[in-house]
Coordinates of C-alpha atoms in Angstrom, one line a residue:
Chain A
M1286 CA 29.9 258.6 142.7
S1287 CA 27.0 256.1 142.3
G1288 CA 28.0 254.5 145.6
I1289 CA 26.7 257.6 147.4
T1290 CA 23.2 257.4 145.9
N1291 CA 23.0 253.7 147.1
L1292 CA 23.4 254.8 150.8
T1293 CA 20.4 255.0 153.0
A1294 CA 19.4 258.4 154.5
C1295 CA 20.7 257.2 157.9
E1296 CA 24.0 256.2 156.4
T1297 CA 24.3 259.5 154.4
A1298 CA 23.5 261.6 157.5
S1299 CA 26.0 259.8 159.6
A1300 CA 28.7 260.0 157.0
I1301 CA 28.2 263.8 156.6
A1302 CA 28.0 264.4 160.3
A1303 CA 31.3 262.4 160.8
G1304 CA 33.0 264.3 158.1
K1305 CA 33.4 261.2 155.9
L1306 CA 31.4 262.8 153.1
S1307 CA 30.6 266.4 152.3
A1308 CA 27.0 267.6 151.8
V1309 CA 28.3 269.0 148.5
D1310 CA 29.6 265.6 147.2
V1311 CA 26.2 264.1 148.2
A1312 CA 24.2 266.8 146.4
K1313 CA 26.4 266.5 143.3
A1314 CA 26.0 262.7 143.3
Y1315 CA 22.2 263.0 143.4
L1316 CA 22.1 265.7 140.8
A1317 CA 24.4 263.6 138.5
A1318 CA 22.0 260.6 139.0
I1319 CA 19.1 262.8 138.1
E1320 CA 20.8 264.0 135.0
R1321 CA 21.5 260.4 133.9
L1322 CA 18.3 258.6 134.9
E1323 CA 15.6 261.2 135.0
P1324 CA 14.9 261.2 131.2
A1325 CA 13.9 257.5 131.6
I1326 CA 12.1 257.7 134.9
C1327 CA 10.4 261.2 134.8
A1328 CA 10.0 261.4 138.6
Y1329 CA 10.4 265.1 139.0
N1330 CA 8.2 268.1 138.0
E1331 CA 11.0 270.5 139.1
V1332 CA 14.6 270.0 140.3
F1333 CA 16.2 272.7 142.4
A1334 CA 19.8 272.1 141.4
D1335 CA 21.3 275.5 142.3
R1336 CA 19.3 275.8 145.5
A1337 CA 20.3 272.2 146.6
M1338 CA 24.0 273.0 145.9
D1339 CA 23.7 276.3 147.9
Q1340 CA 22.1 274.5 150.8
A1341 CA 24.7 271.8 150.7
R1342 CA 27.6 274.4 150.8
Q1343 CA 25.9 276.0 153.8
I1344 CA 25.8 272.7 155.7
D1345 CA 29.4 271.9 154.9
A1346 CA 30.4 275.4 156.1
A1347 CA 28.4 275.0 159.3
I1348 CA 30.1 271.6 160.0
S1349 CA 33.6 273.0 159.3
R1350 CA 32.9 275.8 161.8
G1351 CA 32.1 273.1 164.3
E1352 CA 28.4 274.1 164.6
S1353 CA 25.8 271.5 165.5
V1354 CA 23.7 270.5 162.5
G1355 CA 20.3 268.9 162.3
P1356 CA 19.6 265.1 162.1
L1357 CA 19.0 265.3 158.4
A1358 CA 22.0 267.6 157.6
G1359 CA 22.9 267.1 153.9
V1360 CA 20.3 264.4 153.2
P1361 CA 18.7 265.0 149.8
V1362 CA 14.9 264.8 150.1
A1363 CA 12.3 265.2 147.4
L1364 CA 8.8 266.6 148.0
K1365 CA 5.6 265.5 146.3
D1366 CA 4.4 268.5 144.3
N1367 CA 1.2 269.0 146.4
I1368 CA 3.4 270.1 149.3
C1369 CA 3.7 273.9 149.3
T1370 CA 7.2 275.5 149.2
D1371 CA 7.9 279.2 149.1
F1372 CA 10.5 278.5 146.4
G1373 CA 9.8 276.9 143.0
R1374 CA 6.3 276.0 141.9
T1375 CA 3.6 273.9 143.6
T1376 CA 1.6 272.5 140.7
C1377 CA -0.2 269.3 142.0
S1378 CA 0.6 268.1 138.4
S1379 CA -2.4 270.1 137.3
K1380 CA -2.7 272.6 134.5
I1381 CA -4.8 274.8 136.8
L1382 CA -1.8 275.3 139.1
A1383 CA 0.9 275.1 136.3
N1384 CA 2.4 278.5 137.3
F1385 CA 1.5 278.6 141.0
H1386 CA 4.2 279.9 143.4
S1387 CA 3.1 279.3 147.0
P1388 CA 3.6 282.3 149.2
Y1389 CA 4.4 280.0 152.1
S1390 CA 5.9 276.6 152.9
A1391 CA 4.2 273.6 154.3
C1392 CA 4.9 272.7 157.9
V1393 CA 6.7 269.5 156.8
A1394 CA 8.9 271.5 154.4
E1395 CA 9.8 273.9 157.2
K1396 CA 10.6 271.0 159.5
L1397 CA 12.7 269.2 157.0
L1398 CA 14.7 272.3 156.2
A1399 CA 15.2 273.0 159.9
A1400 CA 16.5 269.4 160.3
G1401 CA 19.1 270.2 157.6
A1402 CA 17.5 268.2 154.7
V1403 CA 18.5 269.4 151.2
I1404 CA 15.3 269.8 149.1
L1405 CA 16.1 268.3 145.7
G1406 CA 12.9 269.0 143.9
K1407 CA 9.2 268.4 143.6
T1408 CA 7.9 265.1 142.4
N1409 CA 5.2 264.1 140.0
L1410 CA 1.7 262.8 141.1
D1411 CA -1.7 262.0 139.8
E1412 CA -3.4 265.4 139.5
F1413 CA -4.4 266.6 143.0
A1414 CA -3.4 263.2 144.3
M1415 CA -6.4 261.6 142.6
G1416 CA -5.2 258.3 141.1
S1417 CA -3.2 255.1 141.7
S1418 CA -0.7 255.1 138.8
T1419 CA 0.5 258.7 138.4
E1420 CA -0.9 258.5 134.9
N1421 CA -3.5 261.2 135.8
S1422 CA -0.6 263.8 135.8
A1423 CA -0.9 266.7 133.4
T1424 CA 2.9 267.1 133.4
R1425 CA 4.6 263.8 132.5
T1426 CA 4.4 260.0 132.7
T1427 CA 6.5 258.6 135.5
R1428 CA 7.9 255.1 135.0
N1429 CA 8.6 252.3 137.4
P1430 CA 12.4 252.0 137.8
W1431 CA 12.0 248.2 138.0
D1432 CA 10.4 248.0 134.6
T1433 CA 9.9 251.3 132.7
S1434 CA 6.9 249.9 130.7
R1435 CA 5.0 249.8 134.1
V1436 CA 3.5 252.3 136.4
P1437 CA 5.2 253.4 139.6
G1438 CA 1.8 253.4 141.4
G1439 CA 0.2 256.5 142.7
S1440 CA -0.6 259.0 143.6
S1441 CA 2.9 259.6 145.1
G1442 CA 4.5 257.8 142.1
G1443 CA 7.2 260.4 141.5
S1444 CA 8.3 260.2 145.1
A1445 CA 8.4 256.4 145.2
A1446 CA 10.2 256.2 141.8
A1447 CA 12.8 258.8 142.9
V1448 CA 13.6 256.9 146.1
S1449 CA 13.7 253.6 144.3
A1450 CA 15.9 254.7 141.5
G1451 CA 18.4 256.6 143.7
L1452 CA 17.2 260.0 142.5
A1453 CA 16.5 261.1 146.2
A1454 CA 17.7 259.6 149.5
A1455 CA 14.1 259.9 150.8
A1456 CA 10.9 261.6 149.8
M1457 CA 7.6 262.9 151.1
G1458 CA 4.3 261.6 149.8
S1459 CA 0.7 262.1 150.8
D1460 CA -1.9 259.4 151.3
T1461 CA -5.6 259.8 151.1
G1462 CA -6.6 256.2 150.1
G1463 CA -3.2 254.5 149.7
S1464 CA -1.1 257.1 147.8
I1465 CA 2.0 256.6 149.9
R1466 CA 1.8 252.8 150.5
Q1467 CA 0.7 251.6 147.1
P1468 CA 3.5 253.3 145.1
A1469 CA 6.0 252.3 147.8
G1470 CA 4.9 248.7 147.4
L1471 CA 5.1 248.8 143.6
C1472 CA 8.5 250.4 143.6
G1473 CA 10.1 248.2 146.3
V1474 CA 10.6 250.9 148.9
V1475 CA 9.2 251.7 152.4
G1476 CA 6.2 254.0 152.6
L1477 CA 4.4 255.1 155.8
K1478 CA 1.0 256.7 156.2
P1479 CA 1.0 258.0 159.8
T1480 CA -2.0 258.2 162.1
Y1481 CA -4.4 260.9 160.9
G1482 CA -3.2 264.1 162.7
R1483 CA 0.3 262.8 163.5
V1484 CA 1.9 265.0 160.8
S1485 CA 0.6 268.5 160.2
R1486 CA -1.3 269.0 156.9
Y1487 CA -0.6 272.8 156.9
G1488 CA 0.6 273.5 153.4
L1489 CA -0.5 270.2 151.9
V1490 CA -2.9 271.0 149.1
A1491 CA -6.2 269.6 150.3
Y1492 CA -8.0 266.7 148.5
G1493 CA -10.0 264.7 151.2
S1494 CA -9.3 266.6 154.4
S1495 CA -10.6 264.0 156.8
L1496 CA -8.3 261.4 155.1
D1497 CA -5.2 263.2 153.9
Q1498 CA -1.9 262.5 155.7
I1499 CA 1.7 263.3 154.8
G1500 CA 4.4 260.6 155.3
P1501 CA 7.8 259.4 154.3
I1502 CA 8.9 257.2 151.4
T1503 CA 12.3 255.7 152.1
R1504 CA 14.9 252.9 151.4
D1505 CA 14.3 251.1 154.7
A1506 CA 12.4 251.2 158.0
A1507 CA 15.3 253.1 159.8
D1508 CA 15.1 255.9 157.3
C1509 CA 11.4 256.0 157.7
A1510 CA 11.9 256.4 161.5
L1511 CA 14.5 259.1 160.9
L1512 CA 12.2 261.1 158.6
L1513 CA 9.0 260.6 160.6
R1514 CA 10.7 261.9 163.8
A1515 CA 11.6 265.0 161.8
I1516 CA 8.1 265.8 160.5
A1517 CA 5.7 264.5 163.2
G1518 CA 4.2 266.6 166.0
H1519 CA 1.5 269.1 166.8
D1520 CA 1.1 272.2 164.7
S1521 CA -1.5 274.8 165.8
R1522 CA -2.0 275.8 162.1
D1523 CA -3.7 272.4 161.5
S1524 CA -6.7 272.1 163.8
T1525 CA -6.8 268.3 163.2
S1526 CA -3.1 268.0 164.3
L1527 CA -2.9 265.6 167.3
P1528 CA -1.5 267.1 170.6
A1529 CA 0.6 264.0 171.3
D1530 CA 4.4 263.9 172.0
V1531 CA 6.7 262.6 169.3
P1532 CA 8.6 259.5 170.5
D1533 CA 12.2 258.9 169.3
Y1534 CA 11.3 256.4 166.7
L1535 CA 15.0 255.5 166.2
A1536 CA 15.7 254.8 169.9
E1537 CA 14.3 251.3 170.1
L1538 CA 14.2 250.5 166.4
E1539 CA 16.9 247.9 166.4
T1540 CA 15.4 246.1 169.4
P1541 CA 13.1 243.3 168.1
L1542 CA 9.6 243.2 169.6
K1543 CA 9.1 240.4 172.0
N1544 CA 5.9 238.3 171.8
L1545 CA 4.6 240.3 168.8
R1546 CA 1.0 239.2 168.0
I1547 CA 0.2 239.5 164.3
G1548 CA -3.4 239.6 163.1
L1549 CA -4.2 238.3 159.6
P1550 CA -7.5 239.7 158.4
K1551 CA -9.2 236.7 156.8
E1552 CA -11.2 238.9 154.4
F1553 CA -7.9 240.0 152.8
F1554 CA -6.7 236.5 152.0
G1555 CA -9.6 235.3 149.8
Q1556 CA -9.7 234.3 146.2
A1557 CA -9.1 237.9 145.0
L1558 CA -5.5 237.7 146.1
D1559 CA -2.7 237.0 143.5
S1560 CA -1.0 233.7 144.4
E1561 CA 2.5 235.1 144.2
I1562 CA 1.6 237.9 146.6
R1563 CA -0.1 235.4 148.9
S1564 CA 2.9 233.2 149.1
A1565 CA 5.2 236.2 149.8
I1566 CA 3.0 237.3 152.7
D1567 CA 2.8 233.7 154.0
K1568 CA 6.6 233.5 153.9
A1569 CA 6.9 236.8 155.7
V1570 CA 4.5 235.6 158.4
G1571 CA 6.8 232.5 158.7
T1572 CA 9.8 234.8 159.2
Y1573 CA 8.0 236.6 162.0
K1574 CA 7.1 233.3 163.6
S1575 CA 10.8 232.3 163.5
L1576 CA 11.5 235.6 165.4
G1577 CA 9.1 234.6 168.2
A1578 CA 5.8 236.2 166.9
T1579 CA 2.4 234.5 167.0
A1580 CA -0.2 234.9 164.3
V1581 CA -4.0 235.0 164.8
E1582 CA -6.8 235.2 162.4
V1583 CA -8.9 238.4 162.7
S1584 CA -12.0 239.7 160.9
L1585 CA -12.6 243.0 159.2
P1586 CA -16.1 242.3 157.8
H1587 CA -16.8 245.8 156.5
S1588 CA -13.5 245.9 154.6
R1589 CA -14.3 242.5 153.0
I1590 CA -13.4 241.9 149.3
D1591 CA -16.0 240.2 147.2
V1592 CA -15.4 238.6 143.9
G1593 CA -18.4 238.8 141.5
P1594 CA -19.4 236.2 138.9
G1595 CA -17.3 237.9 136.2
G1596 CA -14.3 238.2 138.5
Q1597 CA -14.9 241.8 139.3
L1598 CA -13.9 242.9 142.8
S1599 CA -16.0 244.9 145.2
S1600 CA -15.6 246.3 148.7
Y1601 CA -17.6 248.3 151.1
A1602 CA -14.5 250.3 152.0
V1603 CA -13.8 251.3 148.4
A1604 CA -17.5 252.3 148.0
C1605 CA -17.4 254.3 151.2
Y1606 CA -14.2 256.0 150.3
Y1607 CA -15.5 257.2 146.9
I1608 CA -18.3 258.9 148.6
V1609 CA -16.4 260.5 151.4
A1610 CA -13.3 261.5 149.5
T1611 CA -15.2 262.9 146.5
A1612 CA -17.6 264.8 148.7
E1613 CA -14.6 266.5 150.4
A1614 CA -12.8 267.0 147.1
S1615 CA -15.8 268.8 145.5
S1616 CA -15.7 271.2 148.4
N1617 CA -11.9 271.6 148.6
L1618 CA -11.5 272.1 144.9
A1619 CA -14.1 274.9 144.8
R1620 CA -11.3 277.2 145.5
Y1621 CA -9.9 276.9 142.0
D1622 CA -12.0 279.7 140.5
G1623 CA -9.7 281.5 138.2
A1624 CA -10.0 284.6 140.4
H1625 CA -7.5 284.3 143.2
Y1626 CA -4.7 282.1 141.7
G1627 CA -4.3 279.5 139.1
H1628 CA -5.5 279.3 135.5
R1629 CA -8.1 281.7 134.2
T1630 CA -9.6 281.2 130.7
A1631 CA -8.3 283.5 128.0
G1632 CA -11.5 283.2 126.1
P1633 CA -14.4 285.6 126.1
V1634 CA -16.8 285.1 129.0
K1635 CA -20.4 286.1 129.6
D1636 CA -20.2 286.6 133.3
I1637 CA -18.3 285.5 136.4
I1638 CA -20.0 282.0 136.5
D1639 CA -19.0 281.5 132.9
M1640 CA -15.4 282.5 133.8
Y1641 CA -15.3 280.0 136.7
S1642 CA -16.8 277.2 134.5
K1643 CA -14.5 277.7 131.5
S1644 CA -11.4 278.2 133.7
R1645 CA -12.1 274.9 135.6
A1646 CA -13.0 273.0 132.4
E1647 CA -9.6 274.0 130.9
G1648 CA -7.6 273.6 134.0
F1649 CA -8.8 270.2 135.4
G1650 CA -8.2 266.8 133.9
D1651 CA -11.0 264.2 133.5
E1652 CA -10.4 262.3 136.7
V1653 CA -10.6 265.5 138.8
K1654 CA -13.8 266.5 137.0
R1655 CA -15.3 263.0 137.6
R1656 CA -14.5 263.3 141.3
I1657 CA -15.8 266.8 141.6
M1658 CA -19.0 265.8 139.9
L1659 CA -19.5 262.7 141.9
G1660 CA -18.9 264.6 145.2
T1661 CA -21.2 267.4 144.1
Y1662 CA -23.9 264.8 143.4
V1663 CA -23.6 262.8 146.7
L1664 CA -23.8 266.1 148.6
S1665 CA -26.7 267.5 146.6
S1666 CA -30.2 268.0 147.9
G1667 CA -32.2 264.8 147.9
Y1668 CA -29.2 262.4 147.8
Y1669 CA -27.2 263.5 150.9
D1670 CA -28.8 260.9 153.2
A1671 CA -28.6 258.1 150.8
Y1672 CA -25.0 258.5 149.9
Y1673 CA -23.0 260.8 152.2
L1674 CA -24.7 260.1 155.5
K1675 CA -24.8 256.4 154.7
A1676 CA -21.1 256.4 154.0
M1677 CA -20.3 258.2 157.2
K1678 CA -22.1 255.5 159.1
V1679 CA -20.3 252.7 157.2
R1680 CA -17.1 254.5 158.0
R1681 CA -17.9 254.0 161.7
L1682 CA -18.5 250.3 161.1
I1683 CA -15.2 250.0 159.3
K1684 CA -13.3 251.6 162.2
N1685 CA -15.2 249.5 164.8
D1686 CA -13.9 246.4 163.0
F1687 CA -10.3 247.5 163.5
D1688 CA -10.9 248.4 167.1
E1689 CA -12.2 244.8 167.6
A1690 CA -9.3 243.2 165.7
F1691 CA -6.7 245.1 167.9
K1692 CA -8.1 243.5 171.0
S1693 CA -6.3 240.2 169.9
C1694 CA -3.2 241.5 168.2
D1695 CA -0.6 244.3 168.1
A1696 CA -0.4 244.7 164.3
L1697 CA -2.1 243.4 161.2
I1698 CA -0.3 242.0 158.2
C1699 CA -1.9 242.1 154.7
P1700 CA -0.9 242.8 151.1
T1701 CA -0.4 246.5 150.1
S1702 CA -1.8 246.0 146.6
P1703 CA -3.7 243.2 144.8
T1704 CA -1.1 243.0 142.0
T1705 CA 2.5 244.0 141.4
A1706 CA 3.1 247.0 139.1
F1707 CA 0.8 247.0 136.1
K1708 CA 1.5 248.2 132.6
L1709 CA 1.2 251.8 131.7
G1710 CA -2.2 252.3 130.1
E1711 CA -3.6 249.1 131.5
K1712 CA -6.3 250.6 133.7
T1713 CA -6.7 254.1 132.4
A1714 CA -9.9 253.4 130.5
D1715 CA -11.9 252.1 133.5
P1716 CA -12.0 254.4 136.6
I1717 CA -13.4 251.6 138.8
Q1718 CA -10.5 249.2 137.9
M1719 CA -8.1 251.9 138.9
Y1720 CA -9.9 252.6 142.2
L1721 CA -9.6 248.9 143.1
A1722 CA -5.8 249.2 143.2
D1723 CA -6.3 250.6 146.7
I1724 CA -8.5 247.8 148.0
Y1725 CA -6.1 246.9 150.8
T1726 CA -5.1 250.4 151.8
I1727 CA -8.2 252.5 151.7
S1728 CA -9.9 251.3 154.9
L1729 CA -7.0 252.6 157.0
N1730 CA -7.6 256.2 155.8
L1731 CA -11.3 255.9 156.7
A1732 CA -10.3 254.6 160.2
G1733 CA -7.4 257.1 160.6
L1734 CA -4.9 254.3 161.4
P1735 CA -1.2 254.2 160.6
G1736 CA 0.1 251.7 158.0
V1737 CA 3.5 251.0 156.5
S1738 CA 4.3 249.2 153.2
I1739 CA 7.6 247.4 153.2
P1740 CA 9.1 245.2 150.5
A1741 CA 8.3 241.5 151.0
G1742 CA 10.5 240.2 148.1
L1743 CA 10.2 240.0 144.3
S1744 CA 7.8 238.2 142.0
A1745 CA 9.0 235.6 139.5
S1746 CA 9.2 238.4 136.9
G1747 CA 11.3 240.5 139.2
L1748 CA 8.8 243.0 140.4
P1749 CA 8.6 244.2 144.0
I1750 CA 5.8 242.8 146.3
G1751 CA 4.6 245.1 149.0
M1752 CA 3.4 244.0 152.4
Q1753 CA 1.4 246.2 154.7
L1754 CA 1.7 246.4 158.5
V1755 CA -1.2 248.2 160.2
G1756 CA -1.5 249.3 163.8
P1757 CA -3.8 251.1 166.2
V1758 CA -3.7 254.9 166.5
L1759 CA -0.2 256.3 167.2
S1760 CA 1.5 252.9 167.0
E1761 CA 4.1 254.1 164.4
G1762 CA 6.9 253.1 166.7
T1763 CA 5.7 249.5 167.0
L1764 CA 5.1 249.3 163.2
L1765 CA 8.5 250.5 162.4
R1766 CA 10.2 248.1 164.8
A1767 CA 8.2 245.3 163.4
A1768 CA 9.2 246.4 159.9
R1769 CA 12.8 246.6 160.9
M1770 CA 12.8 243.0 162.4
F1771 CA 11.5 241.7 159.1
E1772 CA 13.8 243.6 156.7
K1773 CA 16.9 242.8 158.7
T1774 CA 16.1 239.1 158.6
S1775 CA 14.9 238.9 155.0
G1776 CA 17.5 241.3 153.6
T1777 CA 14.8 243.3 151.8
C1778 CA 16.0 246.7 152.9
N1779 CA 17.3 249.2 150.3
L1780 CA 16.3 246.6 147.7
M1781 CA 17.0 248.5 144.5
A1782 CA 20.5 249.5 145.6
K1783 CA 21.2 245.8 146.3
M1784 CA 20.0 244.9 142.8
V1785 CA 22.1 247.6 141.2
Q1786 CA 25.2 246.5 143.1
S1787 CA 24.8 242.8 142.5
Chain B
M1389 CA -32.2 254.2 144.8
P1390 CA -29.2 253.9 142.4
Q1391 CA -30.2 256.3 139.8
K1392 CA -29.4 256.5 136.1
I1393 CA -27.4 259.5 135.5
D1394 CA -28.9 260.9 132.2
N1395 CA -27.5 263.7 130.2
E1396 CA -29.7 266.3 131.8
L1397 CA -28.5 265.3 135.2
V1398 CA -24.8 265.3 134.1
R1399 CA -25.3 268.9 132.9
H1400 CA -26.9 269.8 136.1
I1401 CA -24.2 268.4 138.3
A1402 CA -21.5 270.0 136.1
K1403 CA -23.2 273.3 136.5
L1404 CA -23.4 273.0 140.3
G1405 CA -19.6 272.1 140.2
R1406 CA -18.9 275.0 137.9
I1407 CA -17.3 272.8 135.2
E1408 CA -18.3 273.5 131.6
L1409 CA -18.7 270.3 129.6
A1410 CA -18.5 269.9 125.8
D1411 CA -21.5 268.0 124.4
E1412 CA -19.4 265.0 123.5
Q1413 CA -18.2 264.7 127.1
V1414 CA -21.7 264.5 128.6
G1415 CA -22.4 260.9 127.5
T1416 CA -19.0 259.6 128.7
F1417 CA -19.2 261.2 132.1
G1418 CA -22.8 260.1 132.5
R1419 CA -21.9 256.4 131.8
Q1420 CA -18.9 256.6 134.1
L1421 CA -20.8 258.3 136.9
S1422 CA -23.6 255.8 136.6
A1423 CA -21.2 252.9 136.9
I1424 CA -19.5 254.4 139.9
L1425 CA -22.8 255.2 141.6
D1426 CA -24.0 251.6 140.9
Y1427 CA -20.8 250.4 142.5
V1428 CA -21.1 252.6 145.7
G1429 CA -24.8 251.6 145.9
K1430 CA -23.4 248.4 147.5
L1431 CA -23.4 250.3 150.8
Q1432 CA -27.2 249.9 150.8
E1433 CA -26.7 246.2 151.6
L1434 CA -25.5 247.2 155.1
N1435 CA -27.8 247.9 158.0
T1436 CA -26.6 251.1 159.6
D1437 CA -29.6 251.7 161.9
G1438 CA -28.5 253.4 165.1
I1439 CA -24.9 253.9 163.9
E1440 CA -23.4 257.3 164.7
P1441 CA -22.0 258.9 161.5
M1442 CA -18.2 259.4 161.6
A1443 CA -17.0 262.6 159.9
H1444 CA -13.4 262.5 161.1
A1445 CA -10.9 259.7 161.6
V1446 CA -9.4 260.7 164.9
E1447 CA -12.0 262.8 166.7
L1448 CA -10.8 266.0 168.4
R1449 CA -13.4 268.4 169.8
N1450 CA -13.5 272.1 170.5
V1451 CA -10.0 272.8 169.2
L1452 CA -9.5 276.5 170.0
A1453 CA -6.6 278.8 169.1
D1454 CA -5.3 281.7 171.1
D1455 CA -7.1 284.9 170.2
S1456 CA -3.9 286.7 169.4
P1457 CA -2.8 288.5 166.2
G1458 CA -0.1 287.0 164.2
E1459 CA 1.7 287.4 160.9
S1460 CA -0.4 287.2 157.8
L1461 CA 0.3 287.5 154.1
K1462 CA 1.0 291.0 152.8
P1463 CA -1.3 292.2 150.0
D1464 CA 1.4 291.8 147.4
Q1465 CA 2.1 288.2 148.5
A1466 CA -1.6 287.4 148.5
L1467 CA -2.1 288.9 145.0
A1468 CA 1.1 287.6 143.5
N1469 CA -0.6 284.6 141.8
A1470 CA -3.8 286.5 140.8
P1471 CA -4.6 286.1 137.1
Q1472 CA -5.7 289.8 137.1
R1473 CA -5.4 292.4 139.7
D1474 CA -6.4 296.0 140.1
G1475 CA -4.4 297.7 142.9
D1476 CA -4.9 295.7 146.0
F1477 CA -8.0 293.8 144.6
F1478 CA -8.5 290.6 142.6
A1479 CA -10.1 291.7 139.3
V1480 CA -12.9 289.6 137.9
P1481 CA -15.5 290.0 135.1
K1482 CA -18.5 292.1 135.9
V1483 CA -20.8 290.3 138.3
I1484 CA -23.9 292.5 138.1
D1485 CA -25.7 293.1 134.9
D1486 CA -26.6 296.8 135.0
S1487 CA -28.0 296.9 131.5
Q1488 CA -31.5 296.5 132.7

């Protein structure tokens, strides 16, 4: 049975559609893998075993009746637990939503179900998607399948670990500052943050509304194209959703791009970069050149990474993000008031303000409290101009740099993360150290651009190295084709399955 | 401009954000918030004169919806997660002090 869980989502969908595999056999294989490996990985907050089997039986019945089924028929998919479903719970890995049952489903959940995907469960995350290691979860500690003493990255750590370990064929994550790409990089899988507005945010629990975007985490670039095609498109329930047609991302995927111009942002290849990661990226650029691509140096001065005298890293983009994102978070998370839904304190209260303050104190973890307080401060009277307005101006400068860079290239290549997967507990004591895990991913969210992290190989100690491809607005098709060119040549697709089989 | 976040300011921000803090948390949060503000103060190095602020990543303007009624949640659905309800209302502690 383990062979089934090593198949990609595309292979699984084709085998089911062709009658070579049944959806029930696929669901059983994944549920068996979850039973075997989940105690060691802890990727899931909730597994919908019965529901998944029911769905699989319905798909098999439809196929046996000769009915046409969707492009994801029978493919087991996991959802990050900040994506609402009208079945099971949606907890955001927070105590404040521990028993929350959403009355409706997110647009992406509806679209996946309509395409025939079998929803396996809801995956763990940093509470409200605030973190880079999934250690800020109030529910469990997810472990990296490549080395269980290390983090899976975050905040979509449960989704990345599940796809990597064969506990889901594909998964959905959300990315506000790197939360799809960084865990995908650390777990050796593919993770795409689409252009802001490409995928509807309806039913995604809001963190930083001008930055949040849902995207797929998959075994390879073809699966990423398959999943993106299923979830992209305009949705009138999200007023920031882009009214742009969805191309068939699979149609030209296998056709290599001719004359691809790669931009290498010089600010991302300075002394802050780990030498093993640098050499993996250099090698990948060499692979692209062997496929006919050219490389040019470009500059992103406002995303520059500085190294201080003590080795501490700093970046305007990270600084800008922690003002914009926390300001938006402080406003978005005001809805958790203990009145409408979520946790309410059981203790005695003086008045309604006291009820709010005690309920929130009991329900939120420390990182969420820090971000709410920081956001409250930067928006407060007397500091708004110095922090929030300043950050919105710097955000424009960051975006302008990318616009300039794309005049001379089609896509940028850079690392996904400054290091490979770090040890559990290594960065939890120092919030700024944790924030710096997103130093290469964060400026894309500010600029609204798409980016995909793909595996670029393994470090000497056997940990995955992520490489990020970045493109202009709505260039997902180009990015996925570029990713496909690389992974087919380098053999880095479906990396964990190859390791398990070898 | 980077300001020291003293205990009094931490308590004030926490109050604005409706988060009750225990006394022993105030110092820790104050130190962490000061360090983060010091870090984000780096933006002051940049000249942003004449730069238009950017609130949204991909700017759409005047997004209008059709003015037509649609399905919405039924009262029982909307109230299903309420910590406390009273008929079709969310029940909360008394808001107005009528003892005076």
